[in-house]
Amino acid sequence: MKEILFTGKIPITCSNEDIPWQMKCDITKTDELVDIRLIDTRDIFTFYVCSLTPSDFYVLKREQDLIVDYDKFIPILVKLFHGVSTNRLCALFSKETWKFMFVEKSEFRNIVRLELSFLKPDESHYKRYLSDIISRMESDNIRLIKENGMLKEQCLNGDKQMKDRMGYLEEELSSHKTKIERLYKESDRLTNENYNKGMEIKDLKNKVLSLEKENTNLSYDVEKAKLEIVKNKNFEEKNKEIEKEVQELRKEIDTANEIIRKMREENLNLKTSLEKHEDSGKGVKNENKKLKSELDDLKKKYRGLEEKSRKNKEDLKQKEAQIKQLENENQGLSRRLENAQSVYNHFYSKNIDRNTFSEDSSGYSIHPESPP
C-alpha cells in the first residue's frame, strides 16, 4: 500500500537553465522502498527519480556517516524537504552529477546536511508515476463524487429549510404588521397624552416660577429677620459688657473714694507736721544766711587763687620756651665742639708724626700740650 509522505513545490538552485527554479516534489512510501520525484512544473512528464530501499540506505549511511536507522531516516528526510519549502534550507541540484544536496547556510560556511542521487526515469518509473497519477485521480474522483452527493443532499435539505423558513417568516411578518398597527394606534394615543401632559407641565412651570418668586421674597425677608436677630444678639452682648464695665467702674470709684479719704487724713497730718517744722525752719534760715556770707568770702578767696594760678601758668610757659631755646643753643654748641674736636684731632695726629721725626734726628723731643 502506497503512502504519500510529502507533496509540494520547493525552490531549487541549479546552474543549468534546463532545470527550473521551482519543482514539485512527491515522496511516496511502500513496504519495499521510498520514491522521491522532482517534477518539472512546466512539463509534468519531465521528472527525476530517487528510489531508496533499505539496502540503498545502508550504502548511503556508510558513505555519508549517518547515525540513524532506516525507520528514523524517512521522517528526517521529510523534515528536510519541509525546510527547503520554508526557505530554512537551500536545495542545490547538479545535472552533471545528478545529485541533490540539502545545504544549510551560515555566516562562516555552508553545511551540506544530506546528498541524494537522482536518475532519469525509465519505463518502470514512468509506469509507477502514471499509476500514482491515476490512483490519485481515482481517489480524488471518488472524494469529489462523495462531496458532490453530500452537497446535493445539503441543497435539498437547504431548499426544504428555506421553504419552512419562508413560511415561518411570512407568519412572523403578518404578526409584525398587526403589532405595527397596534403600535401606531398606541403612538397616536401617547402623542395626545403627551400634548396634554405638556400643557399641564407648562401650567406647572408657571406655578413654579411664581412660587420661586415668592420663595425669593420670603428668603429675603428671612435673611432680614436673621440679620435683625443677630443685631439684637450683638446689642444684648454689648449691654452685658457695658454693665460689667459699669460694675467695674463702680468698684474703682469706691476704691478711689477710699484713697481720697486716706489722702485727706494724710494731708491733715502733713499740715500739722508743717506747722511744727516752720518754727524750726526759721532758725535754719538764719544759719543759711551766715553760711551764704561765708560762701561769698570763700568765693572771693578762690577767685584770687585762680588769678595767681593763671599767672603762674603763664610764667611756666615762658620758662618752658626759654628752656627750649637753651636746649637748641646747647645742641648747636655741642655740634661746634665736635667739629672743633675733629679738627684738633686731625692736626694733633700730624704734629705727632713730625715730633717723632725730630726726636730721632736731634735726640730730644717736644711734647705737645694735652688737648683741652
mmCIF file with all atom_site columns, N, CA and C in Angstrom, residues 311-354:
data_model
loop_
_atom_site.group_PDB
_atom_site.id
_atom_site.type_symbol
_atom_site.label_atom_id
_atom_site.label_alt_id
_atom_site.label_comp_id
_atom_site.label_asym_id
_atom_site.label_entity_id
_atom_site.label_seq_id
_atom_site.pdbx_PDB_ins_code
_atom_site.Cartn_x
_atom_site.Cartn_y
_atom_site.Cartn_z
_atom_site.occupancy
_atom_site.B_iso_or_equiv
_atom_site.pdbx_formal_charge
_atom_site.auth_seq_id
_atom_site.auth_comp_id
_atom_site.auth_asym_id
_atom_site.auth_atom_id
_atom_site.pdbx_PDB_model_num
ATOM 1   N N  . LYS A 1 311 ? 48.571  133.302 86.574 1.00 0.00 ? 311 LYS A N  1
ATOM 2   C CA . LYS A 1 311 ? 49.864  133.969 86.385 1.00 0.00 ? 311 LYS A CA 1
ATOM 3   C C  . LYS A 1 311 ? 50.999  132.967 86.448 1.00 0.00 ? 311 LYS A C  1
ATOM 4   N N  . ASN A 1 312 ? 50.926  132.029 87.387 1.00 0.00 ? 312 ASN A N  1
ATOM 5   C CA . ASN A 1 312 ? 51.978  131.009 87.491 1.00 0.00 ? 312 ASN A CA 1
ATOM 6   C C  . ASN A 1 312 ? 52.061  130.162 86.213 1.00 0.00 ? 312 ASN A C  1
ATOM 7   N N  . LYS A 1 313 ? 50.914  129.850 85.630 1.00 0.00 ? 313 LYS A N  1
ATOM 8   C CA . LYS A 1 313 ? 50.902  129.072 84.382 1.00 0.00 ? 313 LYS A CA 1
ATOM 9   C C  . LYS A 1 313 ? 51.578  129.835 83.260 1.00 0.00 ? 313 LYS A C  1
ATOM 10  N N  . GLU A 1 314 ? 51.303  131.175 83.204 1.00 0.00 ? 314 GLU A N  1
ATOM 11  C CA . GLU A 1 314 ? 51.939  131.975 82.153 1.00 0.00 ? 314 GLU A CA 1
ATOM 12  C C  . GLU A 1 314 ? 53.450  132.003 82.345 1.00 0.00 ? 314 GLU A C  1
ATOM 13  N N  . ASP A 1 315 ? 53.892  132.165 83.635 1.00 0.00 ? 315 ASP A N  1
ATOM 14  C CA . ASP A 1 315 ? 55.334  132.154 83.901 1.00 0.00 ? 315 ASP A CA 1
ATOM 15  C C  . ASP A 1 315 ? 55.952  130.819 83.497 1.00 0.00 ? 315 ASP A C  1
ATOM 16  N N  . LEU A 1 316 ? 55.243  129.725 83.786 1.00 0.00 ? 316 LEU A N  1
ATOM 17  C CA . LEU A 1 316 ? 55.759  128.397 83.418 1.00 0.00 ? 316 LEU A CA 1
ATOM 18  C C  . LEU A 1 316 ? 55.906  128.263 81.906 1.00 0.00 ? 316 LEU A C  1
ATOM 19  N N  . LYS A 1 317 ? 54.933  128.789 81.179 1.00 0.00 ? 317 LYS A N  1
ATOM 20  C CA . LYS A 1 317 ? 55.014  128.706 79.714 1.00 0.00 ? 317 LYS A CA 1
ATOM 21  C C  . LYS A 1 317 ? 56.232  129.469 79.210 1.00 0.00 ? 317 LYS A C  1
ATOM 22  N N  . GLN A 1 318 ? 56.475  130.692 79.797 1.00 0.00 ? 318 GLN A N  1
ATOM 23  C CA . GLN A 1 318 ? 57.643  131.474 79.369 1.00 0.00 ? 318 GLN A CA 1
ATOM 24  C C  . GLN A 1 318 ? 58.928  130.730 79.690 1.00 0.00 ? 318 GLN A C  1
ATOM 25  N N  . LYS A 1 319 ? 59.002  130.140 80.891 1.00 0.00 ? 319 LYS A N  1
ATOM 26  C CA . LYS A 1 319 ? 60.201  129.410 81.274 1.00 0.00 ? 319 LYS A CA 1
ATOM 27  C C  . LYS A 1 319 ? 60.415  128.188 80.374 1.00 0.00 ? 319 LYS A C  1
ATOM 28  N N  . GLU A 1 320 ? 59.350  127.493 80.016 1.00 0.00 ? 320 GLU A N  1
ATOM 29  C CA . GLU A 1 320 ? 59.490  126.341 79.118 1.00 0.00 ? 320 GLU A CA 1
ATOM 30  C C  . GLU A 1 320 ? 60.021  126.777 77.760 1.00 0.00 ? 320 GLU A C  1
ATOM 31  N N  . ALA A 1 321 ? 59.563  127.950 77.271 1.00 0.00 ? 321 ALA A N  1
ATOM 32  C CA . ALA A 1 321 ? 60.070  128.451 75.988 1.00 0.00 ? 321 ALA A CA 1
ATOM 33  C C  . ALA A 1 321 ? 61.550  128.764 76.092 1.00 0.00 ? 321 ALA A C  1
ATOM 34  N N  . GLN A 1 322 ? 61.952  129.393 77.238 1.00 0.00 ? 322 GLN A N  1
ATOM 35  C CA . GLN A 1 322 ? 63.371  129.696 77.425 1.00 0.00 ? 322 GLN A CA 1
ATOM 36  C C  . GLN A 1 322 ? 64.196  128.418 77.483 1.00 0.00 ? 322 GLN A C  1
ATOM 37  N N  . ILE A 1 323 ? 63.657  127.403 78.158 1.00 0.00 ? 323 ILE A N  1
ATOM 38  C CA . ILE A 1 323 ? 64.386  126.121 78.263 1.00 0.00 ? 323 ILE A CA 1
ATOM 39  C C  . ILE A 1 323 ? 64.580  125.513 76.880 1.00 0.00 ? 323 ILE A C  1
ATOM 40  N N  . LYS A 1 324 ? 63.560  125.585 76.050 1.00 0.00 ? 324 LYS A N  1
ATOM 41  C CA . LYS A 1 324 ? 63.697  125.050 74.690 1.00 0.00 ? 324 LYS A CA 1
ATOM 42  C C  . LYS A 1 324 ? 64.766  125.798 73.917 1.00 0.00 ? 324 LYS A C  1
ATOM 43  N N  . GLN A 1 325 ? 64.794  127.162 74.079 1.00 0.00 ? 325 GLN A N  1
ATOM 44  C CA . GLN A 1 325 ? 65.833  127.934 73.379 1.00 0.00 ? 325 GLN A CA 1
ATOM 45  C C  . GLN A 1 325 ? 67.212  127.527 73.853 1.00 0.00 ? 325 GLN A C  1
ATOM 46  N N  . LEU A 1 326 ? 67.358  127.366 75.173 1.00 0.00 ? 326 LEU A N  1
ATOM 47  C CA . LEU A 1 326 ? 68.662  126.973 75.715 1.00 0.00 ? 326 LEU A CA 1
ATOM 48  C C  . LEU A 1 326 ? 69.063  125.583 75.218 1.00 0.00 ? 326 LEU A C  1
ATOM 49  N N  . GLU A 1 327 ? 68.114  124.683 75.138 1.00 0.00 ? 327 GLU A N  1
ATOM 50  C CA . GLU A 1 327 ? 68.444  123.348 74.629 1.00 0.00 ? 327 GLU A CA 1
ATOM 51  C C  . GLU A 1 327 ? 68.909  123.415 73.188 1.00 0.00 ? 327 GLU A C  1
ATOM 52  N N  . ASN A 1 328 ? 68.241  124.259 72.384 1.00 0.00 ? 328 ASN A N  1
ATOM 53  C CA . ASN A 1 328 ? 68.668  124.401 70.984 1.00 0.00 ? 328 ASN A CA 1
ATOM 54  C C  . ASN A 1 328 ? 70.084  124.971 70.907 1.00 0.00 ? 328 ASN A C  1
ATOM 55  N N  . GLU A 1 329 ? 70.345  126.014 71.758 1.00 0.00 ? 329 GLU A N  1
ATOM 56  C CA . GLU A 1 329 ? 71.689  126.594 71.762 1.00 0.00 ? 329 GLU A CA 1
ATOM 57  C C  . GLU A 1 329 ? 72.715  125.569 72.207 1.00 0.00 ? 329 GLU A C  1
ATOM 58  N N  . ASN A 1 330 ? 72.351  124.765 73.210 1.00 0.00 ? 330 ASN A N  1
ATOM 59  C CA . ASN A 1 330 ? 73.272  123.738 73.709 1.00 0.00 ? 330 ASN A CA 1
ATOM 60  C C  . ASN A 1 330 ? 73.590  122.726 72.609 1.00 0.00 ? 330 ASN A C  1
ATOM 61  N N  . GLN A 1 331 ? 72.572  122.339 71.841 1.00 0.00 ? 331 GLN A N  1
ATOM 62  C CA . GLN A 1 331 ? 72.803  121.394 70.739 1.00 0.00 ? 331 GLN A CA 1
ATOM 63  C C  . GLN A 1 331 ? 73.733  122.000 69.694 1.00 0.00 ? 331 GLN A C  1
ATOM 64  N N  . GLY A 1 332 ? 73.545  123.313 69.379 1.00 0.00 ? 332 GLY A N  1
ATOM 65  C CA . GLY A 1 332 ? 74.430  123.958 68.397 1.00 0.00 ? 332 GLY A CA 1
ATOM 66  C C  . GLY A 1 332 ? 75.870  124.010 68.899 1.00 0.00 ? 332 GLY A C  1
ATOM 67  N N  . LEU A 1 333 ? 76.039  124.352 70.208 1.00 0.00 ? 333 LEU A N  1
ATOM 68  C CA . LEU A 1 333 ? 77.386  124.407 70.771 1.00 0.00 ? 333 LEU A CA 1
ATOM 69  C C  . LEU A 1 333 ? 78.044  123.030 70.772 1.00 0.00 ? 333 LEU A C  1
ATOM 70  N N  . SER A 1 334 ? 77.240  121.977 71.077 1.00 0.00 ? 334 SER A N  1
ATOM 71  C CA . SER A 1 334 ? 77.824  120.627 71.093 1.00 0.00 ? 334 SER A CA 1
ATOM 72  C C  . SER A 1 334 ? 78.271  120.226 69.696 1.00 0.00 ? 334 SER A C  1
ATOM 73  N N  . ARG A 1 335 ? 77.539  120.658 68.700 1.00 0.00 ? 335 ARG A N  1
ATOM 74  C CA . ARG A 1 335 ? 77.943  120.342 67.322 1.00 0.00 ? 335 ARG A CA 1
ATOM 75  C C  . ARG A 1 335 ? 79.247  121.068 66.969 1.00 0.00 ? 335 ARG A C  1
ATOM 76  N N  . ARG A 1 336 ? 79.311  122.372 67.368 1.00 0.00 ? 336 ARG A N  1
ATOM 77  C CA . ARG A 1 336 ? 80.539  123.124 67.084 1.00 0.00 ? 336 ARG A CA 1
ATOM 78  C C  . ARG A 1 336 ? 81.733  122.494 67.787 1.00 0.00 ? 336 ARG A C  1
ATOM 79  N N  . LEU A 1 337 ? 81.513  122.081 69.033 1.00 0.00 ? 337 LEU A N  1
ATOM 80  C CA . LEU A 1 337 ? 82.607  121.484 69.806 1.00 0.00 ? 337 LEU A CA 1
ATOM 81  C C  . LEU A 1 337 ? 83.065  120.189 69.151 1.00 0.00 ? 337 LEU A C  1
ATOM 82  N N  . GLU A 1 338 ? 82.127  119.401 68.657 1.00 0.00 ? 338 GLU A N  1
ATOM 83  C CA . GLU A 1 338 ? 82.503  118.155 67.981 1.00 0.00 ? 338 GLU A CA 1
ATOM 84  C C  . GLU A 1 338 ? 83.315  118.442 66.741 1.00 0.00 ? 338 GLU A C  1
ATOM 85  N N  . ASN A 1 339 ? 82.903  119.477 65.986 1.00 0.00 ? 339 ASN A N  1
ATOM 86  C CA . ASN A 1 339 ? 83.653  119.831 64.773 1.00 0.00 ? 339 ASN A CA 1
ATOM 87  C C  . ASN A 1 339 ? 85.069  120.285 65.135 1.00 0.00 ? 339 ASN A C  1
ATOM 88  N N  . ALA A 1 340 ? 85.152  121.122 66.196 1.00 0.00 ? 340 ALA A N  1
ATOM 89  C CA . ALA A 1 340 ? 86.473  121.613 66.609 1.00 0.00 ? 340 ALA A CA 1
ATOM 90  C C  . ALA A 1 340 ? 87.337  120.464 67.094 1.00 0.00 ? 340 ALA A C  1
ATOM 91  N N  . GLN A 1 341 ? 86.746  119.513 67.803 1.00 0.00 ? 341 GLN A N  1
ATOM 92  C CA . GLN A 1 341 ? 87.486  118.365 68.304 1.00 0.00 ? 341 GLN A CA 1
ATOM 93  C C  . GLN A 1 341 ? 88.028  117.534 67.158 1.00 0.00 ? 341 GLN A C  1
ATOM 94  N N  . SER A 1 342 ? 87.192  117.350 66.124 1.00 0.00 ? 342 SER A N  1
ATOM 95  C CA . SER A 1 342 ? 87.653  116.560 64.979 1.00 0.00 ? 342 SER A CA 1
ATOM 96  C C  . SER A 1 342 ? 88.805  117.259 64.266 1.00 0.00 ? 342 SER A C  1
ATOM 97  N N  . VAL A 1 343 ? 88.717  118.622 64.164 1.00 0.00 ? 343 VAL A N  1
ATOM 98  C CA . VAL A 1 343 ? 89.807  119.369 63.514 1.00 0.00 ? 343 VAL A CA 1
ATOM 99  C C  . VAL A 1 343 ? 91.074  119.270 64.352 1.00 0.00 ? 343 VAL A C  1
ATOM 100 N N  . TYR A 1 344 ? 90.934  119.412 65.659 1.00 0.00 ? 344 TYR A N  1
ATOM 101 C CA . TYR A 1 344 ? 92.080  119.338 66.553 1.00 0.00 ? 344 TYR A CA 1
ATOM 102 C C  . TYR A 1 344 ? 92.728  117.967 66.473 1.00 0.00 ? 344 TYR A C  1
ATOM 103 N N  . ASN A 1 345 ? 91.925  116.935 66.482 1.00 0.00 ? 345 ASN A N  1
ATOM 104 C CA . ASN A 1 345 ? 92.484  115.582 66.404 1.00 0.00 ? 345 ASN A CA 1
ATOM 105 C C  . ASN A 1 345 ? 93.237  115.378 65.102 1.00 0.00 ? 345 ASN A C  1
ATOM 106 N N  . HIS A 1 346 ? 92.735  115.990 64.043 1.00 0.00 ? 346 HIS A N  1
ATOM 107 C CA . HIS A 1 346 ? 93.402  115.845 62.757 1.00 0.00 ? 346 HIS A CA 1
ATOM 108 C C  . HIS A 1 346 ? 94.806  116.479 62.800 1.00 0.00 ? 346 HIS A C  1
ATOM 109 N N  . PHE A 1 347 ? 94.850  117.737 63.278 1.00 0.00 ? 347 PHE A N  1
ATOM 110 C CA . PHE A 1 347 ? 96.146  118.415 63.327 1.00 0.00 ? 347 PHE A CA 1
ATOM 111 C C  . PHE A 1 347 ? 97.047  117.807 64.383 1.00 0.00 ? 347 PHE A C  1
ATOM 112 N N  . TYR A 1 348 ? 96.516  117.287 65.438 1.00 0.00 ? 348 TYR A N  1
ATOM 113 C CA . TYR A 1 348 ? 97.307  116.681 66.507 1.00 0.00 ? 348 TYR A CA 1
ATOM 114 C C  . TYR A 1 348 ? 98.016  115.438 66.001 1.00 0.00 ? 348 TYR A C  1
ATOM 115 N N  . SER A 1 349 ? 97.339  114.642 65.180 1.00 0.00 ? 349 SER A N  1
ATOM 116 C CA . SER A 1 349 ? 97.987  113.439 64.630 1.00 0.00 ? 349 SER A CA 1
ATOM 117 C C  . SER A 1 349 ? 99.141  113.816 63.722 1.00 0.00 ? 349 SER A C  1
ATOM 118 N N  . LYS A 1 350 ? 99.040  114.911 62.952 1.00 0.00 ? 350 LYS A N  1
ATOM 119 C CA . LYS A 1 350 ? 100.135 115.354 62.084 1.00 0.00 ? 350 LYS A CA 1
ATOM 120 C C  . LYS A 1 350 ? 101.314 115.827 62.910 1.00 0.00 ? 350 LYS A C  1
ATOM 121 N N  . ASN A 1 351 ? 101.100 116.558 63.979 1.00 0.00 ? 351 ASN A N  1
ATOM 122 C CA . ASN A 1 351 ? 102.179 117.053 64.829 1.00 0.00 ? 351 ASN A CA 1
ATOM 123 C C  . ASN A 1 351 ? 102.937 115.911 65.476 1.00 0.00 ? 351 ASN A C  1
ATOM 124 N N  . ILE A 1 352 ? 102.253 114.828 65.827 1.00 0.00 ? 352 ILE A N  1
ATOM 125 C CA . ILE A 1 352 ? 102.929 113.674 66.434 1.00 0.00 ? 352 ILE A CA 1
ATOM 126 C C  . ILE A 1 352 ? 103.896 113.068 65.452 1.00 0.00 ? 352 ILE A C  1
ATOM 127 N N  . ASP A 1 353 ? 103.513 112.967 64.184 1.00 0.00 ? 353 ASP A N  1
ATOM 128 C CA . ASP A 1 353 ? 104.420 112.401 63.179 1.00 0.00 ? 353 ASP A CA 1
ATOM 129 C C  . ASP A 1 353 ? 105.687 113.265 63.041 1.00 0.00 ? 353 ASP A C  1
ATOM 130 N N  . ARG A 1 354 ? 105.524 114.573 63.033 1.00 0.00 ? 354 ARG A N  1
ATOM 131 C CA . ARG A 1 354 ? 106.663 115.477 62.899 1.00 0.00 ? 354 ARG A CA 1
ATOM 132 C C  . ARG A 1 354 ? 107.582 115.374 64.111 1.00 0.00 ? 354 ARG A C  1
#
